[in-house]
């Protein structure tokens, strides 16, 4: 599993250009899926099973895109100026290295001597070893992702793009481990989540699911001066209650809690004041879709060194496998039709 | 770059007729939510050459020209009709009104401008405190729209709360450029009218003149849902901040540059553009020797933001005419950019085909 | 019982219930019960939208009958437990409000095993990230004290539990009602009044009374258009009433009747029709200029599923998004009556009148 995670995180897939990562995931899931399609937005959609009595159309979405940079200008001396694709923090950019789609690598910096505060992305430049605009191998519109090797710390693992390749891993392993289910399950490896939850929206429209679950990372609170609350690394997979895009459907929360119990897995409840996941887009399509999110606690999110705990990941797979393998009860309390 | 030897397409030029149409469109008033005047002009222009023309519940004007071949691709081109402006929201006295901005206008662009309000374009002004009566400290503060008023004159009649208004600048030529209000996006409307009149038979062309772009891409959302084309192009006007910097340092944030041709989008706040379409369009431009530029990836957005996410998704590309001073009383665009634009899109429409999509999106 | 008493009692009952965004079961159940005898069918969608369907009571040429939808959001603002800290707990908000109103509020925490009462408290300066001398304590540093010990609290309350205001409604002179969640239960009451009046009217359009979910947070009401496919949508919400510290053209007086919205979010023909109807009925009304968007369910509804002719009627309300909102019951009744008169007039030709006059 670690080897697959290393491959997943080290493969490039900036929002909008997910070709490489899509090919890798496709190769990995092909033997296990009943049907695989790629849609207009580049979403990779794998169906498993057909809806049986008591079953539902279930969409499980993990986004395969990662944050990165896009060249906006090449100056006279060959320095590349950039715009952010997704939530890149300038703080994590100093000295970081990036690789453009055409293979060119470079280092990010800014004029620190003239800096009074943290620079904006527009003040950063990438040095690719060029000496003029003409000999610069990068052109305006070219994209780059961060370069940082996978780090195996035993129980903890670190890499760039852990957000959300860890979700992709959970989805892939869940797909592999489901033996029998009344549900028609659509595993969506979605695109363009980091720029505004876009791929999940169009794929959900096409799939028309009866229940939607995103698998994504969430911010952990257990760093030295964090607020020491939930969630923590190693505390188990997190059941999202709310974030900036979603009030999780009460019955989806209940189904996750139940699946956690069935699988003998410890879980944590997650209350996030901001941000969003694919679930926020899924819930909005057509008649509305009961939606929730299974999160993996992650440290240093959106830096090139995102850390997760192995046990959380394994337990998330157990929980999600149980959830997807059984009927899901969704009817809200109240009026009979 | 040499032009293609066997050039079968007659490329359009910006002639007096085109300029007159743009002038008419620029001088007309069509603030978001109240685009009737623009709709009327377009209807007059297109009624005789459309196979279908209709107005939907939001006020989008949709004109269709059928293809003469079977299985032709359905191509939607969207251009928003609306402009930023004002709404009168409260009556003070003697023809003076409180107003609110409709769409994004920098407060610093308001004071001291002539405006026009209401159905009959009644003249008015947004005044300012005389310099003699303000203190230096007061002049350090931005004059906010809340503190400004639209003055339509003591005897003004027939104006009421709810009336819309716009800047009153008249369209004119300025050097090798064109100047006027609302060129964002009447330049797109004028272009789409021309393209529609000369549409090739090989495609089903759906012209969507959309409403309410400036208040949230709302017309594009419903028109795309109802039309579900195979491709969508968005014609808009995008800022050119290409002048020299104060300290003469290299300008790295120009976004687009006047005189460098149509601006093809790669990324904005709302969309990551389909690279298959970018490749297709830039390839054609190169082949036909038409100048194009890539718009710098930056904030902002066009109707594409709503269109490309419609239903299961629509492959979409925005191409804009670069323009300076958008959302002010006086915009400036370069005539040559417009001509390059018309020529580029003429070629694009001649060549577009569904094979572009057989390749998986990168 | 007269209608006014019925509406007043129902409204007070509704604002005695929780119904926080995304957790509307209690309130939607109550509304469904009251709408049941007034409609032909009650349905609840998977995400919690409530539909009360009243079929056309008169025939005309259009088969199936056209549909008019009255959409009101049922949800209110509230809070959610974020984490426990010893014998108190920290919380996050659901929906937008000014945290300065919070210290001293009585709340109910809705746990798996029942309701736990508590009070919102502001800690002593030395317990905060900084003293905030002379400044309001931000929301993320306010706590709820349940009076339980740390062990009891750990047993009873968990992160993710929903929190609502505990205060009960009361009446003020002038036919006013005060309480939490009058935004937007006052509008639910108006729709109920409309349904009650429609029992006496003939109407040739099908009427869909719709309670929407999550207006205060994630705006899911576009989904109702997918379910109902209405030909006309009327969105009813509250607007700012004139009161202490609030004046100017943005606010309407209490008891000044429906406020009829206009602007890009509203179909101009519907605006004109409602205005003309109010005049015809001699009903007081105000105009509500909405230069860009309305900030109500009309925003997603207008553009959902290809677009719906949409309008907005508002009820003036003081102290919005506090637990002591105030409305005049008369305004509620007027909005209900105006809609009933509008719906009774809808016929075969009504849709053709919704044109753009260019």
JSON list of C-alpha atoms in Angstrom, two decimals, chain A residues 121-296:
[
{"chain": "A", "resi": 121, "resn": "UNK", "atom": "CA", "xyz": [2.50, 34.76, -5.40]},
{"chain": "A", "resi": 122, "resn": "UNK", "atom": "CA", "xyz": [2.92, 37.43, -8.07]},
{"chain": "A", "resi": 123, "resn": "UNK", "atom": "CA", "xyz": [6.21, 38.52, -6.45]},
{"chain": "A", "resi": 124, "resn": "UNK", "atom": "CA", "xyz": [7.70, 35.03, -6.61]},
{"chain": "A", "resi": 125, "resn": "UNK", "atom": "CA", "xyz": [9.77, 33.90, -9.55]},
{"chain": "A", "resi": 126, "resn": "UNK", "atom": "CA", "xyz": [11.05, 30.56, -10.73]},
{"chain": "A", "resi": 127, "resn": "UNK", "atom": "CA", "xyz": [14.62, 30.19, -11.87]},
{"chain": "A", "resi": 128, "resn": "UNK", "atom": "CA", "xyz": [14.92, 27.44, -14.46]},
{"chain": "A", "resi": 129, "resn": "UNK", "atom": "CA", "xyz": [18.52, 28.25, -15.35]},
{"chain": "A", "resi": 130, "resn": "UNK", "atom": "CA", "xyz": [17.57, 30.40, -18.35]},
{"chain": "A", "resi": 131, "resn": "UNK", "atom": "CA", "xyz": [19.33, 33.66, -19.13]},
{"chain": "A", "resi": 132, "resn": "UNK", "atom": "CA", "xyz": [16.77, 35.33, -21.38]},
{"chain": "A", "resi": 133, "resn": "UNK", "atom": "CA", "xyz": [13.13, 35.08, -22.36]},
{"chain": "A", "resi": 134, "resn": "UNK", "atom": "CA", "xyz": [14.24, 33.47, -25.61]},
{"chain": "A", "resi": 135, "resn": "UNK", "atom": "CA", "xyz": [16.22, 30.59, -24.10]},
{"chain": "A", "resi": 136, "resn": "UNK", "atom": "CA", "xyz": [13.66, 29.91, -21.36]},
{"chain": "A", "resi": 137, "resn": "UNK", "atom": "CA", "xyz": [12.10, 26.50, -21.96]},
{"chain": "A", "resi": 138, "resn": "UNK", "atom": "CA", "xyz": [8.91, 27.58, -20.18]},
{"chain": "A", "resi": 139, "resn": "UNK", "atom": "CA", "xyz": [6.10, 29.46, -21.94]},
{"chain": "A", "resi": 140, "resn": "UNK", "atom": "CA", "xyz": [3.20, 31.47, -20.55]},
{"chain": "A", "resi": 141, "resn": "UNK", "atom": "CA", "xyz": [0.41, 29.06, -19.66]},
{"chain": "A", "resi": 142, "resn": "UNK", "atom": "CA", "xyz": [2.73, 26.14, -18.80]},
{"chain": "A", "resi": 143, "resn": "UNK", "atom": "CA", "xyz": [2.01, 24.54, -15.46]},
{"chain": "A", "resi": 144, "resn": "UNK", "atom": "CA", "xyz": [4.21, 23.13, -12.72]},
{"chain": "A", "resi": 145, "resn": "UNK", "atom": "CA", "xyz": [3.79, 20.98, -9.63]},
{"chain": "A", "resi": 146, "resn": "UNK", "atom": "CA", "xyz": [5.98, 20.82, -6.53]},
{"chain": "A", "resi": 147, "resn": "UNK", "atom": "CA", "xyz": [8.78, 18.29, -6.40]},
{"chain": "A", "resi": 148, "resn": "UNK", "atom": "CA", "xyz": [9.37, 16.55, -3.07]},
{"chain": "A", "resi": 149, "resn": "UNK", "atom": "CA", "xyz": [10.19, 12.87, -2.53]},
{"chain": "A", "resi": 150, "resn": "UNK", "atom": "CA", "xyz": [7.96, 10.52, -0.58]},
{"chain": "A", "resi": 151, "resn": "UNK", "atom": "CA", "xyz": [9.03, 10.11, 3.03]},
{"chain": "A", "resi": 152, "resn": "UNK", "atom": "CA", "xyz": [8.20, 6.91, 4.95]},
{"chain": "A", "resi": 153, "resn": "UNK", "atom": "CA", "xyz": [8.37, 7.51, 8.69]},
{"chain": "A", "resi": 154, "resn": "UNK", "atom": "CA", "xyz": [6.90, 4.17, 9.67]},
{"chain": "A", "resi": 155, "resn": "UNK", "atom": "CA", "xyz": [3.43, 4.96, 10.98]},
{"chain": "A", "resi": 156, "resn": "UNK", "atom": "CA", "xyz": [3.46, 8.35, 9.35]},
{"chain": "A", "resi": 157, "resn": "UNK", "atom": "CA", "xyz": [3.97, 9.20, 5.72]},
{"chain": "A", "resi": 158, "resn": "UNK", "atom": "CA", "xyz": [4.90, 12.51, 4.12]},
{"chain": "A", "resi": 159, "resn": "UNK", "atom": "CA", "xyz": [4.69, 13.77, 0.56]},
{"chain": "A", "resi": 160, "resn": "UNK", "atom": "CA", "xyz": [3.50, 16.51, -1.72]},
{"chain": "A", "resi": 161, "resn": "UNK", "atom": "CA", "xyz": [-0.02, 15.95, -3.08]},
{"chain": "A", "resi": 162, "resn": "UNK", "atom": "CA", "xyz": [-1.06, 13.80, -0.11]},
{"chain": "A", "resi": 163, "resn": "UNK", "atom": "CA", "xyz": [-4.12, 16.05, -0.56]},
{"chain": "A", "resi": 164, "resn": "UNK", "atom": "CA", "xyz": [-5.85, 14.16, -2.03]},
{"chain": "A", "resi": 165, "resn": "UNK", "atom": "CA", "xyz": [-3.92, 11.17, -3.33]},
{"chain": "A", "resi": 166, "resn": "UNK", "atom": "CA", "xyz": [-4.49, 9.69, 0.10]},
{"chain": "A", "resi": 167, "resn": "UNK", "atom": "CA", "xyz": [-8.21, 9.88, -0.69]},
{"chain": "A", "resi": 168, "resn": "UNK", "atom": "CA", "xyz": [-7.52, 8.28, -4.06]},
{"chain": "A", "resi": 169, "resn": "UNK", "atom": "CA", "xyz": [-5.68, 5.48, -2.27]},
{"chain": "A", "resi": 170, "resn": "UNK", "atom": "CA", "xyz": [-8.59, 4.93, 0.12]},
{"chain": "A", "resi": 171, "resn": "UNK", "atom": "CA", "xyz": [-11.02, 4.82, -2.81]},
{"chain": "A", "resi": 172, "resn": "UNK", "atom": "CA", "xyz": [-8.82, 2.47, -4.84]},
{"chain": "A", "resi": 173, "resn": "UNK", "atom": "CA", "xyz": [-8.34, 0.06, -1.93]},
{"chain": "A", "resi": 174, "resn": "UNK", "atom": "CA", "xyz": [-12.06, 0.21, -1.11]},
{"chain": "A", "resi": 175, "resn": "UNK", "atom": "CA", "xyz": [-12.89, -0.64, -4.70]},
{"chain": "A", "resi": 176, "resn": "UNK", "atom": "CA", "xyz": [-10.52, -3.59, -4.51]},
{"chain": "A", "resi": 177, "resn": "UNK", "atom": "CA", "xyz": [-11.89, -4.90, -1.25]},
{"chain": "A", "resi": 178, "resn": "UNK", "atom": "CA", "xyz": [-15.64, -4.74, -1.92]},
{"chain": "A", "resi": 179, "resn": "UNK", "atom": "CA", "xyz": [-16.83, -8.30, -2.47]},
{"chain": "A", "resi": 180, "resn": "UNK", "atom": "CA", "xyz": [-20.59, -8.01, -2.58]},
{"chain": "A", "resi": 181, "resn": "UNK", "atom": "CA", "xyz": [-22.90, -5.05, -2.33]},
{"chain": "A", "resi": 182, "resn": "UNK", "atom": "CA", "xyz": [-26.51, -4.16, -3.09]},
{"chain": "A", "resi": 183, "resn": "UNK", "atom": "CA", "xyz": [-25.26, -0.72, -4.12]},
{"chain": "A", "resi": 184, "resn": "UNK", "atom": "CA", "xyz": [-24.27, 0.53, -7.54]},
{"chain": "A", "resi": 185, "resn": "UNK", "atom": "CA", "xyz": [-21.05, 2.27, -6.64]},
{"chain": "A", "resi": 186, "resn": "UNK", "atom": "CA", "xyz": [-19.39, 4.96, -8.70]},
{"chain": "A", "resi": 187, "resn": "UNK", "atom": "CA", "xyz": [-15.82, 5.70, -7.73]},
{"chain": "A", "resi": 188, "resn": "UNK", "atom": "CA", "xyz": [-15.03, 9.13, -9.09]},
{"chain": "A", "resi": 189, "resn": "UNK", "atom": "CA", "xyz": [-11.45, 10.31, -9.24]},
{"chain": "A", "resi": 190, "resn": "UNK", "atom": "CA", "xyz": [-12.39, 13.91, -9.74]},
{"chain": "A", "resi": 191, "resn": "UNK", "atom": "CA", "xyz": [-10.62, 16.83, -11.33]},
{"chain": "A", "resi": 192, "resn": "UNK", "atom": "CA", "xyz": [-10.30, 20.50, -10.44]},
{"chain": "A", "resi": 193, "resn": "UNK", "atom": "CA", "xyz": [-11.27, 20.24, -6.79]},
{"chain": "A", "resi": 194, "resn": "UNK", "atom": "CA", "xyz": [-8.50, 22.58, -5.71]},
{"chain": "A", "resi": 195, "resn": "UNK", "atom": "CA", "xyz": [-9.73, 25.42, -7.92]},
{"chain": "A", "resi": 196, "resn": "UNK", "atom": "CA", "xyz": [-13.38, 25.32, -6.85]},
{"chain": "A", "resi": 197, "resn": "UNK", "atom": "CA", "xyz": [-14.80, 21.78, -6.65]},
{"chain": "A", "resi": 198, "resn": "UNK", "atom": "CA", "xyz": [-15.58, 21.54, -10.33]},
{"chain": "A", "resi": 199, "resn": "UNK", "atom": "CA", "xyz": [-15.08, 17.97, -11.54]},
{"chain": "A", "resi": 200, "resn": "UNK", "atom": "CA", "xyz": [-17.28, 16.50, -8.81]},
{"chain": "A", "resi": 201, "resn": "UNK", "atom": "CA", "xyz": [-20.13, 18.74, -9.87]},
{"chain": "A", "resi": 202, "resn": "UNK", "atom": "CA", "xyz": [-20.35, 17.63, -13.49]},
{"chain": "A", "resi": 203, "resn": "UNK", "atom": "CA", "xyz": [-19.68, 13.97, -12.70]},
{"chain": "A", "resi": 204, "resn": "UNK", "atom": "CA", "xyz": [-22.36, 13.96, -10.01]},
{"chain": "A", "resi": 205, "resn": "UNK", "atom": "CA", "xyz": [-24.80, 15.45, -12.47]},
{"chain": "A", "resi": 206, "resn": "UNK", "atom": "CA", "xyz": [-24.09, 12.64, -14.92]},
{"chain": "A", "resi": 207, "resn": "UNK", "atom": "CA", "xyz": [-24.14, 9.85, -12.32]},
{"chain": "A", "resi": 208, "resn": "UNK", "atom": "CA", "xyz": [-27.25, 11.14, -10.52]},
{"chain": "A", "resi": 209, "resn": "UNK", "atom": "CA", "xyz": [-26.32, 9.45, -7.24]},
{"chain": "A", "resi": 210, "resn": "UNK", "atom": "CA", "xyz": [-28.69, 8.84, -4.34]},
{"chain": "A", "resi": 211, "resn": "UNK", "atom": "CA", "xyz": [-25.92, 9.37, -1.84]},
{"chain": "A", "resi": 212, "resn": "UNK", "atom": "CA", "xyz": [-22.52, 11.01, -2.17]},
{"chain": "A", "resi": 213, "resn": "UNK", "atom": "CA", "xyz": [-19.39, 10.65, -0.09]},
{"chain": "A", "resi": 214, "resn": "UNK", "atom": "CA", "xyz": [-16.18, 12.58, -0.56]},
{"chain": "A", "resi": 215, "resn": "UNK", "atom": "CA", "xyz": [-12.89, 11.21, 0.71]},
{"chain": "A", "resi": 216, "resn": "UNK", "atom": "CA", "xyz": [-10.46, 14.01, 1.39]},
{"chain": "A", "resi": 217, "resn": "UNK", "atom": "CA", "xyz": [-7.94, 15.32, 3.90]},
{"chain": "A", "resi": 218, "resn": "UNK", "atom": "CA", "xyz": [-8.78, 17.63, 6.77]},
{"chain": "A", "resi": 219, "resn": "UNK", "atom": "CA", "xyz": [-6.60, 19.85, 8.91]},
{"chain": "A", "resi": 220, "resn": "UNK", "atom": "CA", "xyz": [-5.27, 18.22, 12.04]},
{"chain": "A", "resi": 221, "resn": "UNK", "atom": "CA", "xyz": [-5.25, 20.20, 15.27]},
{"chain": "A", "resi": 222, "resn": "UNK", "atom": "CA", "xyz": [-2.41, 18.41, 17.04]},
{"chain": "A", "resi": 223, "resn": "UNK", "atom": "CA", "xyz": [0.65, 20.45, 16.10]},
{"chain": "A", "resi": 224, "resn": "UNK", "atom": "CA", "xyz": [2.62, 22.13, 18.96]},
{"chain": "A", "resi": 225, "resn": "UNK", "atom": "CA", "xyz": [0.47, 25.25, 19.14]},
{"chain": "A", "resi": 226, "resn": "UNK", "atom": "CA", "xyz": [-2.63, 23.93, 17.41]},
{"chain": "A", "resi": 227, "resn": "UNK", "atom": "CA", "xyz": [-5.89, 24.20, 19.31]},
{"chain": "A", "resi": 228, "resn": "UNK", "atom": "CA", "xyz": [-5.39, 20.64, 20.60]},
{"chain": "A", "resi": 229, "resn": "UNK", "atom": "CA", "xyz": [-8.92, 19.65, 19.70]},
{"chain": "A", "resi": 230, "resn": "UNK", "atom": "CA", "xyz": [-10.18, 17.32, 16.99]},
{"chain": "A", "resi": 231, "resn": "UNK", "atom": "CA", "xyz": [-9.01, 15.90, 14.77]},
{"chain": "A", "resi": 232, "resn": "UNK", "atom": "CA", "xyz": [-5.63, 14.34, 15.52]},
{"chain": "A", "resi": 233, "resn": "UNK", "atom": "CA", "xyz": [-3.32, 12.13, 13.50]},
{"chain": "A", "resi": 234, "resn": "UNK", "atom": "CA", "xyz": [-3.86, 8.51, 14.41]},
{"chain": "A", "resi": 235, "resn": "UNK", "atom": "CA", "xyz": [-7.25, 9.20, 16.01]},
{"chain": "A", "resi": 236, "resn": "UNK", "atom": "CA", "xyz": [-9.05, 7.36, 13.25]},
{"chain": "A", "resi": 237, "resn": "UNK", "atom": "CA", "xyz": [-10.85, 8.47, 10.12]},
{"chain": "A", "resi": 238, "resn": "UNK", "atom": "CA", "xyz": [-12.90, 11.65, 10.60]},
{"chain": "A", "resi": 239, "resn": "UNK", "atom": "CA", "xyz": [-16.62, 11.94, 10.01]},
{"chain": "A", "resi": 240, "resn": "UNK", "atom": "CA", "xyz": [-17.32, 15.43, 8.79]},
{"chain": "A", "resi": 241, "resn": "UNK", "atom": "CA", "xyz": [-20.16, 17.37, 10.42]},
{"chain": "A", "resi": 242, "resn": "UNK", "atom": "CA", "xyz": [-19.66, 20.62, 8.59]},
{"chain": "A", "resi": 243, "resn": "UNK", "atom": "CA", "xyz": [-17.22, 22.73, 6.64]},
{"chain": "A", "resi": 244, "resn": "UNK", "atom": "CA", "xyz": [-17.54, 25.84, 4.52]},
{"chain": "A", "resi": 245, "resn": "UNK", "atom": "CA", "xyz": [-19.35, 24.02, 1.73]},
{"chain": "A", "resi": 246, "resn": "UNK", "atom": "CA", "xyz": [-21.39, 21.41, 3.50]},
{"chain": "A", "resi": 247, "resn": "UNK", "atom": "CA", "xyz": [-23.62, 20.60, 6.42]},
{"chain": "A", "resi": 248, "resn": "UNK", "atom": "CA", "xyz": [-23.27, 16.82, 6.23]},
{"chain": "A", "resi": 249, "resn": "UNK", "atom": "CA", "xyz": [-26.58, 14.98, 5.87]},
{"chain": "A", "resi": 250, "resn": "UNK", "atom": "CA", "xyz": [-27.52, 13.58, 9.32]},
{"chain": "A", "resi": 251, "resn": "UNK", "atom": "CA", "xyz": [-28.27, 10.13, 7.90]},
{"chain": "A", "resi": 252, "resn": "UNK", "atom": "CA", "xyz": [-24.97, 9.99, 6.05]},
{"chain": "A", "resi": 253, "resn": "UNK", "atom": "CA", "xyz": [-23.22, 10.84, 9.31]},
{"chain": "A", "resi": 254, "resn": "UNK", "atom": "CA", "xyz": [-25.21, 8.08, 11.01]},
{"chain": "A", "resi": 255, "resn": "UNK", "atom": "CA", "xyz": [-24.31, 5.60, 8.27]},
{"chain": "A", "resi": 256, "resn": "UNK", "atom": "CA", "xyz": [-20.62, 6.40, 8.68]},
{"chain": "A", "resi": 257, "resn": "UNK", "atom": "CA", "xyz": [-20.78, 6.03, 12.44]},
{"chain": "A", "resi": 258, "resn": "UNK", "atom": "CA", "xyz": [-22.50, 2.68, 12.03]},
{"chain": "A", "resi": 259, "resn": "UNK", "atom": "CA", "xyz": [-19.97, 1.49, 9.45]},
{"chain": "A", "resi": 260, "resn": "UNK", "atom": "CA", "xyz": [-17.18, 2.50, 11.79]},
{"chain": "A", "resi": 261, "resn": "UNK", "atom": "CA", "xyz": [-18.69, 0.42, 14.56]},
{"chain": "A", "resi": 262, "resn": "UNK", "atom": "CA", "xyz": [-19.25, -2.55, 12.25]},
{"chain": "A", "resi": 263, "resn": "UNK", "atom": "CA", "xyz": [-15.66, -2.41, 11.08]},
{"chain": "A", "resi": 264, "resn": "UNK", "atom": "CA", "xyz": [-14.38, -2.06, 14.64]},
{"chain": "A", "resi": 265, "resn": "UNK", "atom": "CA", "xyz": [-12.77, 1.24, 13.81]},
{"chain": "A", "resi": 266, "resn": "UNK", "atom": "CA", "xyz": [-12.29, 4.26, 16.04]},
{"chain": "A", "resi": 267, "resn": "UNK", "atom": "CA", "xyz": [-13.55, 7.48, 14.43]},
{"chain": "A", "resi": 268, "resn": "UNK", "atom": "CA", "xyz": [-13.38, 11.20, 15.17]},
{"chain": "A", "resi": 269, "resn": "UNK", "atom": "CA", "xyz": [-15.98, 13.88, 14.52]},
{"chain": "A", "resi": 270, "resn": "UNK", "atom": "CA", "xyz": [-14.81, 16.79, 12.40]},
{"chain": "A", "resi": 271, "resn": "UNK", "atom": "CA", "xyz": [-16.16, 20.34, 12.63]},
{"chain": "A", "resi": 272, "resn": "UNK", "atom": "CA", "xyz": [-14.35, 22.62, 10.21]},
{"chain": "A", "resi": 273, "resn": "UNK", "atom": "CA", "xyz": [-15.22, 26.31, 10.01]},
{"chain": "A", "resi": 274, "resn": "UNK", "atom": "CA", "xyz": [-14.12, 26.83, 6.41]},
{"chain": "A", "resi": 275, "resn": "UNK", "atom": "CA", "xyz": [-12.94, 25.07, 3.23]},
{"chain": "A", "resi": 276, "resn": "UNK", "atom": "CA", "xyz": [-14.83, 22.51, 1.21]},
{"chain": "A", "resi": 277, "resn": "UNK", "atom": "CA", "xyz": [-14.69, 19.13, -0.48]},
{"chain": "A", "resi": 278, "resn": "UNK", "atom": "CA", "xyz": [-16.32, 17.37, -3.42]},
{"chain": "A", "resi": 279, "resn": "UNK", "atom": "CA", "xyz": [-19.32, 16.67, -1.15]},
{"chain": "A", "resi": 280, "resn": "UNK", "atom": "CA", "xyz": [-20.23, 20.36, -1.28]},
{"chain": "A", "resi": 281, "resn": "UNK", "atom": "CA", "xyz": [-20.74, 20.10, -5.04]},
{"chain": "A", "resi": 282, "resn": "UNK", "atom": "CA", "xyz": [-22.37, 16.67, -5.07]},
{"chain": "A", "resi": 283, "resn": "UNK", "atom": "CA", "xyz": [-25.18, 17.71, -2.71]},
{"chain": "A", "resi": 284, "resn": "UNK", "atom": "CA", "xyz": [-26.30, 20.47, -5.10]},
{"chain": "A", "resi": 285, "resn": "UNK", "atom": "CA", "xyz": [-27.01, 18.52, -8.26]},
{"chain": "A", "resi": 286, "resn": "UNK", "atom": "CA", "xyz": [-30.48, 17.75, -9.55]},
{"chain": "A", "resi": 287, "resn": "UNK", "atom": "CA", "xyz": [-32.93, 17.07, -6.69]},
{"chain": "A", "resi": 288, "resn": "UNK", "atom": "CA", "xyz": [-30.12, 17.34, -4.18]},
{"chain": "A", "resi": 289, "resn": "UNK", "atom": "CA", "xyz": [-28.02, 14.46, -2.90]},
{"chain": "A", "resi": 290, "resn": "UNK", "atom": "CA", "xyz": [-27.56, 13.47, 0.74]},
{"chain": "A", "resi": 291, "resn": "UNK", "atom": "CA", "xyz": [-23.83, 13.89, 1.14]},
{"chain": "A", "resi": 292, "resn": "UNK", "atom": "CA", "xyz": [-21.04, 13.51, 3.63]},
{"chain": "A", "resi": 293, "resn": "UNK", "atom": "CA", "xyz": [-17.29, 13.34, 3.79]},
{"chain": "A", "resi": 294, "resn": "UNK", "atom": "CA", "xyz": [-14.83, 10.89, 5.24]},
{"chain": "A", "resi": 295, "resn": "UNK", "atom": "CA", "xyz": [-11.67, 12.80, 6.07]},
{"chain": "A", "resi": 296, "resn": "UNK", "atom": "CA", "xyz": [-8.12, 11.77, 6.78]}
]
